[in-house]
Amino acid sequence: MAVTFTNNFKNILDKLESVIETEFKGALPTCVGYEKMHGSQYLRILPESSSLISFTTNSEERQYNVKLIYYFDEKMVNTKTMDHILRYTSRIEALVHDNMIMTLSDSTKALNCIIDSTQLNTDTENGIYTVEMNWQCNHIGNIG
């Protein structure tokens, strides 16, 4: 017997990408996965995990974890460059705060959307500065 399901990960990732692209209007190219990106800055959205929060015979609540990686190609990060990187990082954090509940394409909702940590890094070999943000949300699915 075939299972009826909804690709909740895809719905969540598509909505998150749409919210970010709408905010930045092309100034910050965004992709889901490891698609090849061009330019001096871009944001990569990488699904990491989901974990079961609660389970009933009629539904399940899962927490979805996604890594947002902001790439900035700059060999010498000076004060002006760092200000730009931190401004974009703060803007993404504020955008997530303003979208703590997101309605998905199947009319379900991603709830409690937050960035719970942000890590600033430098890849000295390639001269690329990265900011890794851990985004998460809860979603109730498999409603039946």
mmCIF file of C-alpha atoms in Angstrom:
data_model
loop_
_atom_site.group_PDB
_atom_site.id
_atom_site.type_symbol
_atom_site.label_atom_id
_atom_site.label_comp_id
_atom_site.label_asym_id
_atom_site.label_seq_id
_atom_site.Cartn_x
_atom_site.Cartn_y
_atom_site.Cartn_z
ATOM 1 C CA MET A 1 0.000 0.000 0.000
ATOM 2 C CA ALA A 2 1.425 3.375 -1.012
ATOM 3 C CA VAL A 3 1.995 5.972 1.693
ATOM 4 C CA THR A 4 0.389 9.388 1.359
ATOM 5 C CA PHE A 5 2.791 12.090 2.498
ATOM 6 C CA THR A 6 3.783 15.735 2.195
ATOM 7 C CA ASN A 7 7.387 16.789 1.704
ATOM 8 C CA ASN A 8 7.435 19.031 4.768
ATOM 9 C CA PHE A 9 11.165 19.754 4.504
ATOM 10 C CA LYS A 10 10.716 21.093 0.954
ATOM 11 C CA ASN A 11 7.709 23.211 1.931
ATOM 12 C CA ILE A 12 9.629 24.737 4.855
ATOM 13 C CA LEU A 13 12.802 25.369 2.822
ATOM 14 C CA ASP A 14 10.859 26.889 -0.096
ATOM 15 C CA LYS A 15 9.047 29.293 2.240
ATOM 16 C CA LEU A 16 12.228 30.279 4.079
ATOM 17 C CA GLU A 17 13.996 30.938 0.766
ATOM 18 C CA SER A 18 11.026 32.990 -0.474
ATOM 19 C CA VAL A 19 10.947 35.152 2.683
ATOM 20 C CA ILE A 20 14.678 35.883 2.379
ATOM 21 C CA GLU A 21 14.554 36.584 -1.368
ATOM 22 C CA THR A 22 11.590 38.933 -0.914
ATOM 23 C CA GLU A 23 13.447 40.892 1.773
ATOM 24 C CA PHE A 24 16.729 41.275 -0.134
ATOM 25 C CA LYS A 25 15.213 41.741 -3.626
ATOM 26 C CA GLY A 26 18.199 40.213 -5.451
ATOM 27 C CA ALA A 27 20.909 41.890 -3.344
ATOM 28 C CA LEU A 28 21.653 38.571 -1.621
ATOM 29 C CA PRO A 29 21.440 35.588 -4.002
ATOM 30 C CA THR A 30 19.985 32.616 -2.135
ATOM 31 C CA CYS A 31 19.913 28.883 -2.848
ATOM 32 C CA VAL A 32 18.803 25.683 -1.155
ATOM 33 C CA GLY A 33 21.483 22.993 -1.141
ATOM 34 C CA TYR A 34 24.872 22.995 -2.785
ATOM 35 C CA GLU A 35 23.933 24.703 -6.028
ATOM 36 C CA LYS A 36 26.859 26.626 -7.560
ATOM 37 C CA MET A 37 26.598 30.287 -6.636
ATOM 38 C CA HIS A 38 28.356 33.237 -8.231
ATOM 39 C CA GLY A 39 29.222 36.675 -6.934
ATOM 40 C CA SER A 40 30.960 38.102 -3.918
ATOM 41 C CA GLN A 41 28.169 37.268 -1.451
ATOM 42 C CA TYR A 42 25.312 34.787 -1.215
ATOM 43 C CA LEU A 43 23.264 32.763 1.250
ATOM 44 C CA ARG A 44 23.092 28.982 1.227
ATOM 45 C CA ILE A 45 20.202 27.179 2.964
ATOM 46 C CA LEU A 46 21.092 23.649 4.062
ATOM 47 C CA PRO A 47 18.630 21.253 5.704
ATOM 48 C CA GLU A 48 20.284 19.517 8.646
ATOM 49 C CA SER A 49 17.817 17.467 10.664
ATOM 50 C CA SER A 50 14.377 16.971 12.056
ATOM 51 C CA SER A 51 13.457 15.498 15.393
ATOM 52 C CA LEU A 52 10.172 14.259 16.778
ATOM 53 C CA ILE A 53 8.686 16.497 19.479
ATOM 54 C CA SER A 54 5.310 14.808 19.981
ATOM 55 C CA PHE A 55 3.378 11.996 18.351
ATOM 56 C CA THR A 56 -0.281 11.017 18.295
ATOM 57 C CA THR A 57 -2.271 8.676 16.078
ATOM 58 C CA ASN A 58 -3.558 11.749 14.193
ATOM 59 C CA SER A 59 -0.421 13.893 13.806
ATOM 60 C CA GLU A 60 3.169 14.482 14.723
ATOM 61 C CA GLU A 61 5.103 17.599 15.681
ATOM 62 C CA ARG A 62 8.683 17.823 14.466
ATOM 63 C CA GLN A 63 11.449 20.347 14.963
ATOM 64 C CA TYR A 64 13.278 21.139 11.719
ATOM 65 C CA ASN A 65 16.870 22.401 11.821
ATOM 66 C CA VAL A 66 18.418 24.308 8.935
ATOM 67 C CA LYS A 67 21.837 25.899 8.558
ATOM 68 C CA LEU A 68 21.952 29.320 6.887
ATOM 69 C CA ILE A 69 25.446 30.115 5.633
ATOM 70 C CA TYR A 70 26.176 33.661 4.497
ATOM 71 C CA TYR A 71 29.272 33.753 2.274
ATOM 72 C CA PHE A 72 31.265 36.920 1.696
ATOM 73 C CA ASP A 73 34.283 36.704 -0.627
ATOM 74 C CA GLU A 74 36.838 39.110 0.773
ATOM 75 C CA LYS A 75 40.506 38.401 1.374
ATOM 76 C CA MET A 76 41.074 41.404 3.660
ATOM 77 C CA VAL A 77 38.175 42.057 6.025
ATOM 78 C CA ASN A 78 38.480 45.675 7.164
ATOM 79 C CA THR A 79 36.142 47.718 9.364
ATOM 80 C CA LYS A 80 33.861 48.715 6.463
ATOM 81 C CA THR A 81 33.600 45.113 5.239
ATOM 82 C CA MET A 82 32.912 43.809 8.748
ATOM 83 C CA ASP A 83 30.182 46.426 9.174
ATOM 84 C CA HIS A 84 28.543 45.196 5.939
ATOM 85 C CA ILE A 85 28.751 41.531 7.028
ATOM 86 C CA LEU A 86 27.316 42.261 10.474
ATOM 87 C CA ARG A 87 24.568 44.485 9.007
ATOM 88 C CA TYR A 88 23.428 41.642 6.699
ATOM 89 C CA THR A 89 23.650 39.140 9.567
ATOM 90 C CA SER A 90 21.537 41.359 11.826
ATOM 91 C CA ARG A 91 19.050 41.922 9.005
ATOM 92 C CA ILE A 92 18.613 38.157 8.518
ATOM 93 C CA GLU A 93 18.173 37.671 12.275
ATOM 94 C CA ALA A 94 15.545 40.459 12.386
ATOM 95 C CA LEU A 95 13.779 39.013 9.336
ATOM 96 C CA VAL A 96 13.487 35.621 11.036
ATOM 97 C CA HIS A 97 12.184 37.295 14.197
ATOM 98 C CA ASP A 98 9.516 39.074 12.145
ATOM 99 C CA ASN A 99 8.508 35.736 10.553
ATOM 100 C CA MET A 100 8.245 33.525 13.636
ATOM 101 C CA ILE A 101 5.153 31.917 12.068
ATOM 102 C CA MET A 102 5.175 31.125 8.356
ATOM 103 C CA THR A 103 2.255 29.738 6.368
ATOM 104 C CA LEU A 104 3.500 27.037 3.975
ATOM 105 C CA SER A 105 2.238 26.141 0.495
ATOM 106 C CA ASP A 106 0.009 23.376 1.908
ATOM 107 C CA SER A 107 -1.606 25.869 4.360
ATOM 108 C CA THR A 108 0.133 24.335 7.397
ATOM 109 C CA LYS A 109 2.360 26.552 9.523
ATOM 110 C CA ALA A 110 6.004 26.584 10.524
ATOM 111 C CA LEU A 111 5.918 27.736 14.158
ATOM 112 C CA ASN A 112 8.451 29.204 16.583
ATOM 113 C CA CYS A 113 10.914 30.023 13.786
ATOM 114 C CA ILE A 114 14.135 31.272 15.350
ATOM 115 C CA ILE A 115 17.856 31.584 14.807
ATOM 116 C CA ASP A 116 19.211 30.071 17.996
ATOM 117 C CA SER A 117 22.906 30.705 17.307
ATOM 118 C CA THR A 118 25.208 32.583 14.944
ATOM 119 C CA GLN A 119 28.872 31.748 14.343
ATOM 120 C CA LEU A 120 31.332 34.061 12.546
ATOM 121 C CA ASN A 121 34.132 32.247 10.704
ATOM 122 C CA THR A 122 36.980 32.890 8.310
ATOM 123 C CA ASP A 123 38.139 30.378 5.707
ATOM 124 C CA THR A 124 41.702 31.650 5.448
ATOM 125 C CA GLU A 125 42.712 29.271 2.640
ATOM 126 C CA ASN A 126 40.091 30.587 0.208
ATOM 127 C CA GLY A 127 39.693 34.118 1.569
ATOM 128 C CA ILE A 128 35.957 33.640 2.147
ATOM 129 C CA TYR A 129 34.286 34.960 5.274
ATOM 130 C CA THR A 130 31.260 32.982 6.445
ATOM 131 C CA VAL A 131 28.508 33.465 8.975
ATOM 132 C CA GLU A 132 26.677 30.287 10.005
ATOM 133 C CA MET A 133 23.238 30.675 11.546
ATOM 134 C CA ASN A 134 21.245 27.795 13.009
ATOM 135 C CA TRP A 135 17.579 28.268 12.092
ATOM 136 C CA GLN A 136 14.828 26.056 13.485
ATOM 137 C CA CYS A 137 11.071 25.763 13.531
ATOM 138 C CA ASN A 138 8.332 23.401 14.672
ATOM 139 C CA HIS A 139 5.778 21.941 12.300
ATOM 140 C CA ILE A 140 2.719 19.758 12.863
ATOM 141 C CA GLY A 141 2.268 17.324 9.998
ATOM 142 C CA ASN A 142 0.920 13.919 8.993
ATOM 143 C CA ILE A 143 -2.478 15.092 10.124
ATOM 144 C CA GLY A 144 -5.002 12.409 9.514
#
